[in-house]
Short mmCIF file of C-alpha atoms in Angstrom, two decimals:
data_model
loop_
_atom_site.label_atom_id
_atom_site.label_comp_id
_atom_site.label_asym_id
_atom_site.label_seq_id
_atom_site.Cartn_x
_atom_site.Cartn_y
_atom_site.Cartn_z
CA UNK O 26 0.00 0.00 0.00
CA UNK O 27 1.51 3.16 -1.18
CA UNK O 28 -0.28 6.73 -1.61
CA UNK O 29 -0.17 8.27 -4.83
CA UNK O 30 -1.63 11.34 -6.54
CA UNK O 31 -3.33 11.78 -9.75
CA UNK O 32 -3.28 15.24 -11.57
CA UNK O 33 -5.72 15.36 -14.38
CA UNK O 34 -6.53 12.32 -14.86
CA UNK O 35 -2.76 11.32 -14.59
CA UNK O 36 -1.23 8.95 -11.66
CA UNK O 37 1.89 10.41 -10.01
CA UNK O 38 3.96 10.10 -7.35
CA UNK O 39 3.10 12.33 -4.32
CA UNK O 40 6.17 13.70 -3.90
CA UNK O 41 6.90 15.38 -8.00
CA UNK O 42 5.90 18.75 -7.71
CA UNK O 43 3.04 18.75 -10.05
CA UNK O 44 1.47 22.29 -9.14
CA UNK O 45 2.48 25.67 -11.05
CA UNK O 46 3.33 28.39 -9.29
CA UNK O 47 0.21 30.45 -10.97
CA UNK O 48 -2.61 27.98 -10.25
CA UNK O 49 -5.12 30.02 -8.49
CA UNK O 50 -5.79 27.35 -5.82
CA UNK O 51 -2.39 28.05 -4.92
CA UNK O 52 -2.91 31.74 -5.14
CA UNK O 53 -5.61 32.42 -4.02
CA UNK O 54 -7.71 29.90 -2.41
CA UNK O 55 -9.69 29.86 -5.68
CA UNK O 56 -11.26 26.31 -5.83
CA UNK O 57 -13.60 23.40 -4.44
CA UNK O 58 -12.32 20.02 -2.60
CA UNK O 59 -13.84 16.81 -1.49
CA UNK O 60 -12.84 14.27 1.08
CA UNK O 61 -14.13 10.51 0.55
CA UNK O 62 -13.53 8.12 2.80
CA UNK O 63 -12.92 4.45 1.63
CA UNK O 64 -13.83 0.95 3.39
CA UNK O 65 -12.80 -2.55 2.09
CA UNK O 66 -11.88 -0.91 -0.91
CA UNK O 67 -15.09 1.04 -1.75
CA UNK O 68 -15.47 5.09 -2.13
CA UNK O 69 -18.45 5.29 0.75
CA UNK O 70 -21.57 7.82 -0.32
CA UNK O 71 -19.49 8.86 -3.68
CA UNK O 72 -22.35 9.90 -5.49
CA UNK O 73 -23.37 12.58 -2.82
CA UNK O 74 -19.96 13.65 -2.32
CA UNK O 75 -19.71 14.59 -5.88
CA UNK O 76 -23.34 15.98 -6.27
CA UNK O 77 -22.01 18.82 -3.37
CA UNK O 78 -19.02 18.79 -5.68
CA UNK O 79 -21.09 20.17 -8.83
CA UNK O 80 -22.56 22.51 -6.71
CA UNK O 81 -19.58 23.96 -5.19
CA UNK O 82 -18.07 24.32 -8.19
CA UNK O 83 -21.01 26.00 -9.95
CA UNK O 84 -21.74 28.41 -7.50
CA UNK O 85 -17.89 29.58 -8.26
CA UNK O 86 -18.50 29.57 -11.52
CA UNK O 87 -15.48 27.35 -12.59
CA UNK O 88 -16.58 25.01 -15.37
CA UNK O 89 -16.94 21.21 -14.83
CA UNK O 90 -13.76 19.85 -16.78
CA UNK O 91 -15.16 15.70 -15.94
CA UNK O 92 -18.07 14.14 -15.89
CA UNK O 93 -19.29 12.16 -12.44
CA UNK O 94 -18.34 9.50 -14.04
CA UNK O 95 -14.72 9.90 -14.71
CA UNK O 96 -14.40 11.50 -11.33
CA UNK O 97 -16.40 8.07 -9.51
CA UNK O 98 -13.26 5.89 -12.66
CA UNK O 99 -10.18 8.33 -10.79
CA UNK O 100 -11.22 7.15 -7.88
CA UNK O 101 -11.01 3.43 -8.52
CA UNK O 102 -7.93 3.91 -10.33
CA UNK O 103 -6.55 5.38 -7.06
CA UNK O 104 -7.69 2.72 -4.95
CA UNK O 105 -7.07 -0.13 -7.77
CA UNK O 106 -3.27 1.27 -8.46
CA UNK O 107 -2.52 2.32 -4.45
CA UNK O 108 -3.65 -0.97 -2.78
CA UNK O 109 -5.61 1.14 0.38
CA UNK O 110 -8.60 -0.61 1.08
CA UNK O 111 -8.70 1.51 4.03
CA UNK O 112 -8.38 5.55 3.75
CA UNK O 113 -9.50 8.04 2.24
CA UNK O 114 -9.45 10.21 -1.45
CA UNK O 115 -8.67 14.14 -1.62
CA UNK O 116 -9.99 15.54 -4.61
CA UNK O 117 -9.60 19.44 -5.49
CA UNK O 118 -10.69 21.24 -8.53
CA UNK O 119 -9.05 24.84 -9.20
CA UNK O 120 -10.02 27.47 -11.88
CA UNK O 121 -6.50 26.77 -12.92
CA UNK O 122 -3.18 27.96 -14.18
CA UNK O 123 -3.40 31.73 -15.55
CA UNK O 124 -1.14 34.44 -14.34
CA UNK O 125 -2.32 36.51 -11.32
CA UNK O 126 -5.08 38.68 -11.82
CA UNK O 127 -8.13 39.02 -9.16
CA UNK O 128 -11.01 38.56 -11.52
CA UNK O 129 -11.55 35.32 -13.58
CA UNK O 130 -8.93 34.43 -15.97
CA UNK O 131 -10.46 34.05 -19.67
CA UNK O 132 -9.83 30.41 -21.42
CA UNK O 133 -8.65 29.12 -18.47
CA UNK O 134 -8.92 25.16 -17.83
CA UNK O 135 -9.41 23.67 -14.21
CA UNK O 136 -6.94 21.73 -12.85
CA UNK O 137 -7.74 18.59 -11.03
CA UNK O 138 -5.39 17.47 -8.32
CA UNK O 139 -6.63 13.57 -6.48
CA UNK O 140 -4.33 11.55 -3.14
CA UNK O 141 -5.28 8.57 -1.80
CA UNK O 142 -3.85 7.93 1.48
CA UNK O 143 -4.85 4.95 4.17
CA UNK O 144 -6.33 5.39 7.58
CA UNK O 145 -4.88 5.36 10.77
CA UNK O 146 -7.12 2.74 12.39
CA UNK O 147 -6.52 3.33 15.68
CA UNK O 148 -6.60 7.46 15.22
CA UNK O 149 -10.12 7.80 16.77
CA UNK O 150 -11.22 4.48 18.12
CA UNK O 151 -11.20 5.83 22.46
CA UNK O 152 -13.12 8.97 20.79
CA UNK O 153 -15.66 7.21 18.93
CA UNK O 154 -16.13 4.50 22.23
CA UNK O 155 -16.00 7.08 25.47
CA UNK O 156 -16.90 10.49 23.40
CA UNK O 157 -14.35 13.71 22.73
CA UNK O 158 -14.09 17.15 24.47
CA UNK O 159 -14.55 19.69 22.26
CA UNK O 160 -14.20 23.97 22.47
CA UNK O 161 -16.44 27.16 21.60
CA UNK O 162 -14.78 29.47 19.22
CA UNK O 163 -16.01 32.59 17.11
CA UNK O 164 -17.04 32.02 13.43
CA UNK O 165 -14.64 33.70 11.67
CA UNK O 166 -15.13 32.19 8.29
CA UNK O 167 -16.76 33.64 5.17
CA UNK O 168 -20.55 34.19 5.00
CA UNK O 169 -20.71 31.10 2.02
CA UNK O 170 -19.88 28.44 4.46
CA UNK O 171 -22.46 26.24 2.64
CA UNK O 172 -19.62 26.04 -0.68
CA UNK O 173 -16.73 23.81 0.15
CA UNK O 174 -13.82 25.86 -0.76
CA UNK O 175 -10.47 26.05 -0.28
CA UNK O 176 -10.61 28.79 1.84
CA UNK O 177 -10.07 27.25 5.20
CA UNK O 178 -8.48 29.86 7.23
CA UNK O 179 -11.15 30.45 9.89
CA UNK O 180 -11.66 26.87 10.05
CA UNK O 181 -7.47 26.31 10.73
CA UNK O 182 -7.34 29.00 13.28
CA UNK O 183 -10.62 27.38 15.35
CA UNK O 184 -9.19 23.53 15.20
CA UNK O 185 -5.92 24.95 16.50
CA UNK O 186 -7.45 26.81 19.46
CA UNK O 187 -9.25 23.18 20.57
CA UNK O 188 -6.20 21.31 19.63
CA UNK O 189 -4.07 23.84 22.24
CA UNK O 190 -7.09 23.20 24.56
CA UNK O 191 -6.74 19.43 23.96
CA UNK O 192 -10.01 19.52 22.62
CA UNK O 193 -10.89 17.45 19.69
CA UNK O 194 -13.01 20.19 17.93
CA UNK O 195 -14.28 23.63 17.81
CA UNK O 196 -17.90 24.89 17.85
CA UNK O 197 -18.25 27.93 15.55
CA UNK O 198 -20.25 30.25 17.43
CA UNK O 199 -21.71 33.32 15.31
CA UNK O 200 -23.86 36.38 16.92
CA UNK O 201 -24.88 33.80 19.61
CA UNK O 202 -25.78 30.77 17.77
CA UNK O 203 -23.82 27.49 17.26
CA UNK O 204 -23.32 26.81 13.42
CA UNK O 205 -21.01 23.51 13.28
CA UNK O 206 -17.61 22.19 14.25
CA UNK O 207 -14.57 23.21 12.13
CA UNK O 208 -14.30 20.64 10.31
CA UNK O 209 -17.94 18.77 10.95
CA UNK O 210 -21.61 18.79 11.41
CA UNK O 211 -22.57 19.54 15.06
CA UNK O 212 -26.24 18.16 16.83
CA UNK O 213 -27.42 18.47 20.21
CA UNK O 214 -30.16 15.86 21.90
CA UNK O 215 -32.78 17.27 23.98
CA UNK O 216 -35.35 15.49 25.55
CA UNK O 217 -35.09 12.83 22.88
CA UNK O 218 -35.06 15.03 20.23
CA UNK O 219 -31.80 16.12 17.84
CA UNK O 220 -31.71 19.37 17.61
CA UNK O 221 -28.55 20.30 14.14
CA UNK O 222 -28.33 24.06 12.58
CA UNK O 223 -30.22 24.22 9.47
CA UNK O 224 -28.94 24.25 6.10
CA UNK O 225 -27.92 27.46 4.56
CA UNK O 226 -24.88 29.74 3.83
CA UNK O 227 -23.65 29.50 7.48
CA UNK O 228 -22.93 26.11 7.38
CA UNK O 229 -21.69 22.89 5.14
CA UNK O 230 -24.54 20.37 3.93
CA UNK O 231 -22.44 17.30 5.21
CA UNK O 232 -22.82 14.35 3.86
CA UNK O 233 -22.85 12.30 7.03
CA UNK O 234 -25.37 15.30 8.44
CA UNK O 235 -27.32 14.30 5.47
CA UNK O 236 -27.05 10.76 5.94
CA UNK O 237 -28.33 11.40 9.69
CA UNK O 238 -30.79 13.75 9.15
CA UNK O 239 -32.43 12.33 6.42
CA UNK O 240 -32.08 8.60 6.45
CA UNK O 241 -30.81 7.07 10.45
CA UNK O 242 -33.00 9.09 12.11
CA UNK O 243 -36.31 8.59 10.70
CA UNK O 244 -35.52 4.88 10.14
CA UNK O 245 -35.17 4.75 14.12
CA UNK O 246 -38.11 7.36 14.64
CA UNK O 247 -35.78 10.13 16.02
CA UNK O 248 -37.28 13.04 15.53
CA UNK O 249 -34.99 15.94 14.28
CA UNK O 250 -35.28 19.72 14.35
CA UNK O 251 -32.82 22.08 12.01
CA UNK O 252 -32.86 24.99 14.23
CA UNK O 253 -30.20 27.17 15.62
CA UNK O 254 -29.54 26.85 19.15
CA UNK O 255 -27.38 29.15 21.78
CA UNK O 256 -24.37 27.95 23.46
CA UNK O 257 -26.21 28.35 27.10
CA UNK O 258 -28.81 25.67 25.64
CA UNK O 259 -26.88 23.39 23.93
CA UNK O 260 -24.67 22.93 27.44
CA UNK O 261 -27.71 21.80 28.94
CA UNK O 262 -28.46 18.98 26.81
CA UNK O 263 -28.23 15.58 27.25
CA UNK O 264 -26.16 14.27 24.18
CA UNK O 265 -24.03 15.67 21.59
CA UNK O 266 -22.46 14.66 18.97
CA UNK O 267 -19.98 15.43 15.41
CA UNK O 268 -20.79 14.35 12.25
CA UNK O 269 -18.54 14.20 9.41
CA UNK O 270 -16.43 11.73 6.61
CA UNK O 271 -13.49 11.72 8.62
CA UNK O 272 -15.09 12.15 12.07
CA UNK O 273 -17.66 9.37 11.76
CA UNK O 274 -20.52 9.84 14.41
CA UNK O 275 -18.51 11.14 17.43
CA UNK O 276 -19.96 11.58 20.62
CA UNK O 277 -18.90 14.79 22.67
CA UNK O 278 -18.89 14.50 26.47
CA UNK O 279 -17.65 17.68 27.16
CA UNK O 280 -18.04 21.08 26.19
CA UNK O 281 -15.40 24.16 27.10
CA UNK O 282 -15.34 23.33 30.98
CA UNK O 283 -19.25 21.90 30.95
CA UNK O 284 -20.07 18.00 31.15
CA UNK O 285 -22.63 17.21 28.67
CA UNK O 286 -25.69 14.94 30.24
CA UNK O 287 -23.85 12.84 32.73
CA UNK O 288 -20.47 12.64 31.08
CA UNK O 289 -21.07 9.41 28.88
CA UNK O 290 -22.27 8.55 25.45
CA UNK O 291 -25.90 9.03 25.23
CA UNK O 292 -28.25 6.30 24.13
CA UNK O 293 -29.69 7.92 21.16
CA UNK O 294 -25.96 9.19 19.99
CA UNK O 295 -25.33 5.27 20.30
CA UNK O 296 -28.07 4.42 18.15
CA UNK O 297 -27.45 6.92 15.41
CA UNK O 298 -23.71 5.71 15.64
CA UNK O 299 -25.02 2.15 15.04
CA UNK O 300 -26.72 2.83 12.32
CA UNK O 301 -24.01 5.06 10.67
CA UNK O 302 -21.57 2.19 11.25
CA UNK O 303 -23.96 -0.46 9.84
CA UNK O 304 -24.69 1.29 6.66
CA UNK O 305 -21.08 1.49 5.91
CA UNK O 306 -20.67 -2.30 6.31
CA UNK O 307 -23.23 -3.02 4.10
CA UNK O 308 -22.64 -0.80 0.97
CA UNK O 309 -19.37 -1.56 1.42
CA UNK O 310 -19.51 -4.94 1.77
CA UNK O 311 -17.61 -5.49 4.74
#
């Protein structure tokens, strides 16, 4: 098992230097990414993770250079040609390579950049079992949170404040109401009920969210409200948990110096976990 890169539609080795020093992603920020994770050798929820990649990209207005289904064939190849049955795929799309001007280059072509690297099993196994400790931090970021673009610096600057708390995540707080974690989807339970931010420009449409909201849920008659909640109530709920690709379903315990519930993984956070954990073994087949 090796990882390896592929640059439009090329494999290479991760370590040529395959981007030009005028790409705009390097430039400026200016493009869309995707994480997927992989099981027993299968992309998991691919088709979702590029449907939010079509929309990222067209509300940036950079043209779609591949088709879904040359994306979903890059992928394989990756997996096929790296031997990681167990990891995860980076995919970023840039406007691409013109020299630097603010405003959109004319007959410019994206530039496609893919990585395939394996898990670390063991990375959040204690997390995922006994639940993770996570910080309140300002929301920084952009007001089109909802597009996921390569401009991450809000989100950097939050995970490093929990990471110097030894926290596992930040909570984005913005005029008084907690969006989502800096990397994930954030939900609350209250009185049997999961409480998540709604969708819109303040936060990501997460495919695990999704997953949650729409599907694990209502299959174990959860009800679910998309609201926006304060930081006072969400510290006086009995559950919490992160959602995300990389994240999983992770419980949180604790929250800046407040226990959430009675310190332990909640019973419906259990459930949803399950659930998240059983639909991964079987469409992937393991």
């Amino acid at each position: 098992m090796k990882p390896i890169g592929l640059v439009d539609g090329q494999l290479v080795d991760l370590n040529e230097n395959v981007v030009p020093m005028e790409d705009r992603g390097h430039q400026f920020g200016d493009g869309v990414y995707e994480v997927t994770k992989v099981y027993n050798g299968h992309c998991f929820a691919l088709k979702q993770h590029l449907d939010r990649l079509f929309r990222s990209l067209k509300e940036l207005r950079i043209p779609a250079a591949y088709t879904p289904e040359e994306l979903a064939e890059f992928h394989g190849n990756l997996i096929k040609e790296s031997g990681i049955t167990e990891g995860s795929v980076y995919l970023q799309i840039t406007r691409g390579v013109a020299p630097r001007v603010h405003s959109f280059p004319d007959k410019v072509v994206p530039r496609l950049t893919m990585a395939i690297r394996p898990a670390n099993p063991a990375a959040n196994q204690e997390l995922w079992a006994n639940g993770a400790k996570v910080i309140t931090a300002p929301d920084e970021r952009w007001l089109r949170c909802d597009i996921k673009s390569l401009n991450l610096l809000g989100n950097i600057l939050a995970k490093q404040k929990a990471k110097e708390a030894h926290c596992f995540e930040a909570l984005m707080v913005r005029d008084g109401v907690v969006s989502e974690g800096s990397s994930s989807n954030f939900a609350v339970v209250k009185d049997g009920v999961i409480w998540t931010h709604p969708v819109n420009n303040l936060i990501l449409k997460g495919v695990t969210r999704t997953i949650v909201v729409e599907e694990l849920a209502p299959a174990l008659d959860i009800s679910v409200l998309e609201k926006g909640f304060s930081p006072e109530f969400m510290k006086t709920a009995q559950e919490a948990f992160l959602m995300g690709t990389s994240t999983e379903i992770m419980p949180v315990v604790g929250i800046d110096k407040a226990v959430v519930g009675d310190g332990t993984v909640g019973e419906i956070t259990r459930k949803i976990q399950q659930a998240y954990v059983a639909k991964i073994n079987r469409e992937c087949k393991r």
